[in-house]
C-alpha cells in the first residue's frame, strides 16, 4: 500500500486565478496519476506524471490549463490555471504500488 | 477509445439481501479489474480486484467474477449491511491506464 497526502484539502478561489495542488507519497513510485471527480461523477484521468519527463495528458486536458511538475519520485504538483466555475471539482492524485491508491483529494470551488 | 460501462446506476436493497453490480469493458487488452468503494466525502478505497487469469475471487462477503470472452465482470455483495451503503466503481486496466465505470450508488435499507 501507500500513504498519500494532498495539500490543500479544499480551497475556494476566484475566477481567473490559479491553484497548485501538492501530492506527497511515502514511497518512491515511477508514475503518479492525477484525476478529476466532478460532483456525483466518476473519476476522469487528467494526466500521468513520470519523474524526469513531461506529463502525458488525456484527451480533453492540455498542459497550459493543467501544468504538472514531477521533481522527484515521491512528489508531484498539479496546477489548475485560469480557473472558471466549471473547474469546481475534486482533484485526486493516485499511485499504483501495484494496486491503485488515491490521495484524500482536494475539493476546489471556483466562484 | 476504451470504455467501461457500469449498471445499475442506483441500487437499493434490504439489509441482508445480496447486491450485484455489473460492468463491461471494450479494450480486449485489459487485464486487471479493481473495484472501489467511495463513501461520501472520502477517497475511493480498493475493496477487491481480479486479474485476467482468474475467473472468480472472493473475500468474505464480497466476490468478483470475470468473463473475458464476454468482456464483463461483476461485483457480488452478500448479506448486505447498512455500512455497505456507498458508491461503487468498477475499473479496467490495460497497460498503465485505468478506466473507471460511471459508478453505482448502493443503498442498504435497515
JSON list of N, CA and C in Angstrom, two decimals, chain A residues 2-5 31 33 35 37 40-45 48 58 90 92 96 98-105 107, chain B residues 2 32 34 36 38 40-46 49 51 89-91 93 95-103 105:
[
{"chain": "A", "resi": 2, "resn": "UNK", "atom": "N", "xyz": [0.24, 2.40, 0.00]},
{"chain": "A", "resi": 2, "resn": "UNK", "atom": "CA", "xyz": [0.95, 3.67, 0.01]},
{"chain": "A", "resi": 2, "resn": "UNK", "atom": "C", "xyz": [0.16, 4.68, 0.81]},
{"chain": "A", "resi": 3, "resn": "UNK", "atom": "N", "xyz": [0.90, 5.56, 1.47]},
{"chain": "A", "resi": 3, "resn": "UNK", "atom": "CA", "xyz": [0.26, 6.66, 2.19]},
{"chain": "A", "resi": 3, "resn": "UNK", "atom": "C", "xyz": [0.44, 7.90, 1.33]},
{"chain": "A", "resi": 4, "resn": "UNK", "atom": "N", "xyz": [-0.68, 8.49, 0.95]},
{"chain": "A", "resi": 4, "resn": "UNK", "atom": "CA", "xyz": [-0.66, 9.63, 0.04]},
{"chain": "A", "resi": 4, "resn": "UNK", "atom": "C", "xyz": [-1.32, 10.82, 0.74]},
{"chain": "A", "resi": 5, "resn": "UNK", "atom": "N", "xyz": [-0.66, 11.96, 0.68]},
{"chain": "A", "resi": 5, "resn": "UNK", "atom": "CA", "xyz": [-1.24, 13.17, 1.25]},
{"chain": "A", "resi": 5, "resn": "UNK", "atom": "C", "xyz": [-1.34, 14.23, 0.16]},
{"chain": "A", "resi": 31, "resn": "UNK", "atom": "N", "xyz": [5.23, 6.27, -11.55]},
{"chain": "A", "resi": 31, "resn": "UNK", "atom": "CA", "xyz": [4.18, 7.09, -12.14]},
{"chain": "A", "resi": 31, "resn": "UNK", "atom": "C", "xyz": [3.23, 7.59, -11.06]},
{"chain": "A", "resi": 33, "resn": "UNK", "atom": "N", "xyz": [-0.58, 9.68, -10.92]},
{"chain": "A", "resi": 33, "resn": "UNK", "atom": "CA", "xyz": [-1.73, 9.99, -11.76]},
{"chain": "A", "resi": 33, "resn": "UNK", "atom": "C", "xyz": [-2.57, 11.09, -11.12]},
{"chain": "A", "resi": 35, "resn": "UNK", "atom": "N", "xyz": [-6.38, 12.75, -11.20]},
{"chain": "A", "resi": 35, "resn": "UNK", "atom": "CA", "xyz": [-7.76, 12.54, -11.61]},
{"chain": "A", "resi": 35, "resn": "UNK", "atom": "C", "xyz": [-8.62, 13.73, -11.22]},
{"chain": "A", "resi": 37, "resn": "UNK", "atom": "N", "xyz": [-12.73, 14.47, -10.26]},
{"chain": "A", "resi": 37, "resn": "UNK", "atom": "CA", "xyz": [-14.03, 13.87, -9.98]},
{"chain": "A", "resi": 37, "resn": "UNK", "atom": "C", "xyz": [-15.03, 15.01, -9.78]},
{"chain": "A", "resi": 40, "resn": "UNK", "atom": "N", "xyz": [-20.79, 14.10, -8.05]},
{"chain": "A", "resi": 40, "resn": "UNK", "atom": "CA", "xyz": [-21.67, 13.00, -8.42]},
{"chain": "A", "resi": 40, "resn": "UNK", "atom": "C", "xyz": [-21.21, 12.19, -9.62]},
{"chain": "A", "resi": 41, "resn": "UNK", "atom": "N", "xyz": [-19.98, 12.41, -10.04]},
{"chain": "A", "resi": 41, "resn": "UNK", "atom": "CA", "xyz": [-19.49, 11.74, -11.24]},
{"chain": "A", "resi": 41, "resn": "UNK", "atom": "C", "xyz": [-18.38, 10.74, -10.93]},
{"chain": "A", "resi": 42, "resn": "UNK", "atom": "N", "xyz": [-17.91, 10.11, -11.98]},
{"chain": "A", "resi": 42, "resn": "UNK", "atom": "CA", "xyz": [-16.84, 9.13, -11.84]},
{"chain": "A", "resi": 42, "resn": "UNK", "atom": "C", "xyz": [-15.48, 9.83, -11.86]},
{"chain": "A", "resi": 43, "resn": "UNK", "atom": "N", "xyz": [-14.46, 9.02, -11.91]},
{"chain": "A", "resi": 43, "resn": "UNK", "atom": "CA", "xyz": [-13.08, 9.52, -11.91]},
{"chain": "A", "resi": 43, "resn": "UNK", "atom": "C", "xyz": [-12.59, 9.62, -13.35]},
{"chain": "A", "resi": 44, "resn": "UNK", "atom": "N", "xyz": [-12.07, 10.78, -13.70]},
{"chain": "A", "resi": 44, "resn": "UNK", "atom": "CA", "xyz": [-11.55, 11.00, -15.03]},
{"chain": "A", "resi": 44, "resn": "UNK", "atom": "C", "xyz": [-10.06, 11.30, -14.94]},
{"chain": "A", "resi": 45, "resn": "UNK", "atom": "N", "xyz": [-9.27, 10.55, -15.68]},
{"chain": "A", "resi": 45, "resn": "UNK", "atom": "CA", "xyz": [-7.82, 10.75, -15.66]},
{"chain": "A", "resi": 45, "resn": "UNK", "atom": "C", "xyz": [-7.47, 12.03, -16.41]},
{"chain": "A", "resi": 48, "resn": "UNK", "atom": "N", "xyz": [-0.81, 11.58, -16.62]},
{"chain": "A", "resi": 48, "resn": "UNK", "atom": "CA", "xyz": [0.12, 10.70, -15.94]},
{"chain": "A", "resi": 48, "resn": "UNK", "atom": "C", "xyz": [1.46, 11.42, -15.85]},
{"chain": "A", "resi": 58, "resn": "UNK", "atom": "N", "xyz": [-4.48, 13.26, -21.07]},
{"chain": "A", "resi": 58, "resn": "UNK", "atom": "CA", "xyz": [-5.58, 12.57, -21.72]},
{"chain": "A", "resi": 58, "resn": "UNK", "atom": "C", "xyz": [-6.35, 13.54, -22.62]},
{"chain": "A", "resi": 90, "resn": "UNK", "atom": "N", "xyz": [-13.34, 17.80, -7.42]},
{"chain": "A", "resi": 90, "resn": "UNK", "atom": "CA", "xyz": [-12.35, 17.21, -6.53]},
{"chain": "A", "resi": 90, "resn": "UNK", "atom": "C", "xyz": [-11.22, 16.70, -7.40]},
{"chain": "A", "resi": 92, "resn": "UNK", "atom": "N", "xyz": [-7.79, 14.43, -7.43]},
{"chain": "A", "resi": 92, "resn": "UNK", "atom": "CA", "xyz": [-7.14, 13.38, -6.65]},
{"chain": "A", "resi": 92, "resn": "UNK", "atom": "C", "xyz": [-5.86, 12.93, -7.34]},
{"chain": "A", "resi": 96, "resn": "UNK", "atom": "N", "xyz": [0.20, 3.60, -8.21]},
{"chain": "A", "resi": 96, "resn": "UNK", "atom": "CA", "xyz": [-0.02, 2.15, -8.32]},
{"chain": "A", "resi": 96, "resn": "UNK", "atom": "C", "xyz": [1.17, 1.44, -7.70]},
{"chain": "A", "resi": 98, "resn": "UNK", "atom": "N", "xyz": [1.44, -2.35, -6.40]},
{"chain": "A", "resi": 98, "resn": "UNK", "atom": "CA", "xyz": [0.92, -2.13, -7.73]},
{"chain": "A", "resi": 98, "resn": "UNK", "atom": "C", "xyz": [-0.58, -1.82, -7.78]},
{"chain": "A", "resi": 99, "resn": "UNK", "atom": "N", "xyz": [-1.29, -2.10, -6.67]},
{"chain": "A", "resi": 99, "resn": "UNK", "atom": "CA", "xyz": [-2.71, -1.71, -6.68]},
{"chain": "A", "resi": 99, "resn": "UNK", "atom": "C", "xyz": [-2.80, -0.19, -6.65]},
{"chain": "A", "resi": 100, "resn": "UNK", "atom": "N", "xyz": [-3.89, 0.33, -7.14]},
{"chain": "A", "resi": 100, "resn": "UNK", "atom": "CA", "xyz": [-4.03, 1.77, -7.25]},
{"chain": "A", "resi": 100, "resn": "UNK", "atom": "C", "xyz": [-4.65, 2.35, -5.98]},
{"chain": "A", "resi": 101, "resn": "UNK", "atom": "N", "xyz": [-3.93, 3.31, -5.41]},
{"chain": "A", "resi": 101, "resn": "UNK", "atom": "CA", "xyz": [-4.40, 4.01, -4.23]},
{"chain": "A", "resi": 101, "resn": "UNK", "atom": "C", "xyz": [-4.55, 5.49, -4.54]},
{"chain": "A", "resi": 102, "resn": "UNK", "atom": "N", "xyz": [-5.49, 6.11, -3.84]},
{"chain": "A", "resi": 102, "resn": "UNK", "atom": "CA", "xyz": [-5.79, 7.51, -4.07]},
{"chain": "A", "resi": 102, "resn": "UNK", "atom": "C", "xyz": [-5.45, 8.36, -2.87]},
{"chain": "A", "resi": 103, "resn": "UNK", "atom": "N", "xyz": [-5.08, 9.60, -3.16]},
{"chain": "A", "resi": 103, "resn": "UNK", "atom": "CA", "xyz": [-4.93, 10.57, -2.11]},
{"chain": "A", "resi": 103, "resn": "UNK", "atom": "C", "xyz": [-6.30, 11.00, -1.61]},
{"chain": "A", "resi": 104, "resn": "UNK", "atom": "N", "xyz": [-6.34, 11.81, -0.56]},
{"chain": "A", "resi": 104, "resn": "UNK", "atom": "CA", "xyz": [-7.63, 12.22, 0.03]},
{"chain": "A", "resi": 104, "resn": "UNK", "atom": "C", "xyz": [-8.40, 13.21, -0.81]},
{"chain": "A", "resi": 105, "resn": "UNK", "atom": "N", "xyz": [-7.75, 13.79, -1.81]},
{"chain": "A", "resi": 105, "resn": "UNK", "atom": "CA", "xyz": [-8.44, 14.72, -2.69]},
{"chain": "A", "resi": 105, "resn": "UNK", "atom": "C", "xyz": [-8.34, 16.16, -2.25]},
{"chain": "A", "resi": 107, "resn": "UNK", "atom": "N", "xyz": [-10.72, 19.49, -2.70]},
{"chain": "A", "resi": 107, "resn": "UNK", "atom": "CA", "xyz": [-12.03, 19.98, -3.14]},
{"chain": "A", "resi": 107, "resn": "UNK", "atom": "C", "xyz": [-11.90, 21.44, -3.52]},
{"chain": "B", "resi": 2, "resn": "UNK", "atom": "N", "xyz": [-11.18, 3.40, -25.21]},
{"chain": "B", "resi": 2, "resn": "UNK", "atom": "CA", "xyz": [-11.55, 2.46, -24.17]},
{"chain": "B", "resi": 2, "resn": "UNK", "atom": "C", "xyz": [-12.77, 2.96, -23.42]},
{"chain": "B", "resi": 32, "resn": "UNK", "atom": "N", "xyz": [-6.64, -6.25, -15.73]},
{"chain": "B", "resi": 32, "resn": "UNK", "atom": "CA", "xyz": [-6.74, -6.06, -14.28]},
{"chain": "B", "resi": 32, "resn": "UNK", "atom": "C", "xyz": [-8.02, -5.28, -14.01]},
{"chain": "B", "resi": 34, "resn": "UNK", "atom": "N", "xyz": [-10.14, -3.76, -10.90]},
{"chain": "B", "resi": 34, "resn": "UNK", "atom": "CA", "xyz": [-10.37, -3.44, -9.49]},
{"chain": "B", "resi": 34, "resn": "UNK", "atom": "C", "xyz": [-11.77, -2.88, -9.25]},
{"chain": "B", "resi": 36, "resn": "UNK", "atom": "N", "xyz": [-13.81, -0.30, -6.44]},
{"chain": "B", "resi": 36, "resn": "UNK", "atom": "CA", "xyz": [-13.60, 0.70, -5.41]},
{"chain": "B", "resi": 36, "resn": "UNK", "atom": "C", "xyz": [-14.92, 1.06, -4.74]},
{"chain": "B", "resi": 38, "resn": "UNK", "atom": "N", "xyz": [-16.58, 4.16, -2.49]},
{"chain": "B", "resi": 38, "resn": "UNK", "atom": "CA", "xyz": [-16.36, 5.55, -2.10]},
{"chain": "B", "resi": 38, "resn": "UNK", "atom": "C", "xyz": [-17.52, 6.02, -1.23]},
{"chain": "B", "resi": 40, "resn": "UNK", "atom": "N", "xyz": [-19.29, 8.95, 1.19]},
{"chain": "B", "resi": 40, "resn": "UNK", "atom": "CA", "xyz": [-19.50, 10.38, 0.97]},
{"chain": "B", "resi": 40, "resn": "UNK", "atom": "C", "xyz": [-18.36, 11.21, 1.56]},
{"chain": "B", "resi": 41, "resn": "UNK", "atom": "N", "xyz": [-17.75, 12.02, 0.73]},
{"chain": "B", "resi": 41, "resn": "UNK", "atom": "CA", "xyz": [-16.69, 12.91, 1.19]},
{"chain": "B", "resi": 41, "resn": "UNK", "atom": "C", "xyz": [-15.34, 12.25, 1.38]},
{"chain": "B", "resi": 42, "resn": "UNK", "atom": "N", "xyz": [-15.22, 10.99, 0.96]},
{"chain": "B", "resi": 42, "resn": "UNK", "atom": "CA", "xyz": [-13.96, 10.27, 1.17]},
{"chain": "B", "resi": 42, "resn": "UNK", "atom": "C", "xyz": [-13.36, 9.83, -0.16]},
{"chain": "B", "resi": 43, "resn": "UNK", "atom": "N", "xyz": [-12.14, 9.39, -0.10]},
{"chain": "B", "resi": 43, "resn": "UNK", "atom": "CA", "xyz": [-11.46, 8.92, -1.30]},
{"chain": "B", "resi": 43, "resn": "UNK", "atom": "C", "xyz": [-11.95, 7.54, -1.69]},
{"chain": "B", "resi": 44, "resn": "UNK", "atom": "N", "xyz": [-11.82, 7.14, -2.95]},
{"chain": "B", "resi": 44, "resn": "UNK", "atom": "CA", "xyz": [-12.14, 5.76, -3.35]},
{"chain": "B", "resi": 44, "resn": "UNK", "atom": "C", "xyz": [-11.18, 4.79, -2.66]},
{"chain": "B", "resi": 45, "resn": "UNK", "atom": "N", "xyz": [-11.74, 3.68, -2.16]},
{"chain": "B", "resi": 45, "resn": "UNK", "atom": "CA", "xyz": [-10.94, 2.67, -1.49]},
{"chain": "B", "resi": 45, "resn": "UNK", "atom": "C", "xyz": [-11.07, 1.35, -2.24]},
{"chain": "B", "resi": 46, "resn": "UNK", "atom": "N", "xyz": [-9.94, 0.73, -2.52]},
{"chain": "B", "resi": 46, "resn": "UNK", "atom": "CA", "xyz": [-9.94, -0.56, -3.20]},
{"chain": "B", "resi": 46, "resn": "UNK", "atom": "C", "xyz": [-10.54, -1.62, -2.27]},
{"chain": "B", "resi": 49, "resn": "UNK", "atom": "N", "xyz": [-10.09, -6.96, -6.19]},
{"chain": "B", "resi": 49, "resn": "UNK", "atom": "CA", "xyz": [-9.66, -6.87, -7.57]},
{"chain": "B", "resi": 49, "resn": "UNK", "atom": "C", "xyz": [-9.51, -8.28, -8.14]},
{"chain": "B", "resi": 51, "resn": "UNK", "atom": "N", "xyz": [-7.60, -10.43, -11.62]},
{"chain": "B", "resi": 51, "resn": "UNK", "atom": "CA", "xyz": [-6.74, -10.37, -12.81]},
{"chain": "B", "resi": 51, "resn": "UNK", "atom": "C", "xyz": [-7.29, -11.29, -13.87]},
{"chain": "B", "resi": 89, "resn": "UNK", "atom": "N", "xyz": [-17.36, 1.79, -7.74]},
{"chain": "B", "resi": 89, "resn": "UNK", "atom": "CA", "xyz": [-16.83, 1.97, -9.09]},
{"chain": "B", "resi": 89, "resn": "UNK", "atom": "C", "xyz": [-16.10, 0.72, -9.54]},
{"chain": "B", "resi": 90, "resn": "UNK", "atom": "N", "xyz": [-16.41, 0.25, -10.73]},
{"chain": "B", "resi": 90, "resn": "UNK", "atom": "CA", "xyz": [-15.58, -0.77, -11.35]},
{"chain": "B", "resi": 90, "resn": "UNK", "atom": "C", "xyz": [-14.54, -0.06, -12.21]},
{"chain": "B", "resi": 91, "resn": "UNK", "atom": "N", "xyz": [-13.50, -0.78, -12.56]},
{"chain": "B", "resi": 91, "resn": "UNK", "atom": "CA", "xyz": [-12.46, -0.21, -13.40]},
{"chain": "B", "resi": 91, "resn": "UNK", "atom": "C", "xyz": [-11.78, -1.32, -14.17]},
{"chain": "B", "resi": 93, "resn": "UNK", "atom": "N", "xyz": [-8.04, -2.03, -16.36]},
{"chain": "B", "resi": 93, "resn": "UNK", "atom": "CA", "xyz": [-6.71, -1.51, -16.70]},
{"chain": "B", "resi": 93, "resn": "UNK", "atom": "C", "xyz": [-6.03, -2.41, -17.71]},
{"chain": "B", "resi": 95, "resn": "UNK", "atom": "N", "xyz": [-2.26, -2.02, -19.68]},
{"chain": "B", "resi": 95, "resn": "UNK", "atom": "CA", "xyz": [-1.08, -1.14, -19.71]},
{"chain": "B", "resi": 95, "resn": "UNK", "atom": "C", "xyz": [-1.03, -0.28, -18.46]},
{"chain": "B", "resi": 96, "resn": "UNK", "atom": "N", "xyz": [-0.86, 1.03, -18.62]},
{"chain": "B", "resi": 96, "resn": "UNK", "atom": "CA", "xyz": [-0.71, 1.92, -17.48]},
{"chain": "B", "resi": 96, "resn": "UNK", "atom": "C", "xyz": [-1.96, 2.75, -17.20]},
{"chain": "B", "resi": 97, "resn": "UNK", "atom": "N", "xyz": [-3.01, 2.52, -17.96]},
{"chain": "B", "resi": 97, "resn": "UNK", "atom": "CA", "xyz": [-4.17, 3.39, -17.86]},
{"chain": "B", "resi": 97, "resn": "UNK", "atom": "C", "xyz": [-5.36, 2.64, -17.29]},
{"chain": "B", "resi": 98, "resn": "UNK", "atom": "N", "xyz": [-5.99, 3.22, -16.28]},
{"chain": "B", "resi": 98, "resn": "UNK", "atom": "CA", "xyz": [-7.18, 2.63, -15.67]},
{"chain": "B", "resi": 98, "resn": "UNK", "atom": "C", "xyz": [-8.40, 3.45, -16.06]},
{"chain": "B", "resi": 99, "resn": "UNK", "atom": "N", "xyz": [-9.41, 2.78, -16.57]},
{"chain": "B", "resi": 99, "resn": "UNK", "atom": "CA", "xyz": [-10.66, 3.43, -16.95]},
{"chain": "B", "resi": 99, "resn": "UNK", "atom": "C", "xyz": [-11.73, 3.03, -15.95]},
{"chain": "B", "resi": 100, "resn": "UNK", "atom": "N", "xyz": [-12.46, 4.02, -15.45]},
{"chain": "B", "resi": 100, "resn": "UNK", "atom": "CA", "xyz": [-13.46, 3.77, -14.42]},
{"chain": "B", "resi": 100, "resn": "UNK", "atom": "C", "xyz": [-14.87, 3.77, -15.01]},
{"chain": "B", "resi": 101, "resn": "UNK", "atom": "N", "xyz": [-15.71, 2.94, -14.43]},
{"chain": "B", "resi": 101, "resn": "UNK", "atom": "CA", "xyz": [-17.13, 3.00, -14.75]},
{"chain": "B", "resi": 101, "resn": "UNK", "atom": "C", "xyz": [-17.77, 4.22, -14.11]},
{"chain": "B", "resi": 102, "resn": "UNK", "atom": "N", "xyz": [-19.03, 4.43, -14.45]},
{"chain": "B", "resi": 102, "resn": "UNK", "atom": "CA", "xyz": [-19.73, 5.64, -14.00]},
{"chain": "B", "resi": 102, "resn": "UNK", "atom": "C", "xyz": [-20.13, 5.57, -12.54]},
{"chain": "B", "resi": 103, "resn": "UNK", "atom": "N", "xyz": [-20.11, 4.38, -11.95]},
{"chain": "B", "resi": 103, "resn": "UNK", "atom": "CA", "xyz": [-20.44, 4.26, -10.54]},
{"chain": "B", "resi": 103, "resn": "UNK", "atom": "C", "xyz": [-21.85, 3.76, -10.30]},
{"chain": "B", "resi": 105, "resn": "UNK", "atom": "N", "xyz": [-24.63, 3.76, -7.10]},
{"chain": "B", "resi": 105, "resn": "UNK", "atom": "CA", "xyz": [-24.94, 4.21, -5.74]},
{"chain": "B", "resi": 105, "resn": "UNK", "atom": "C", "xyz": [-25.77, 3.13, -5.08]}
]
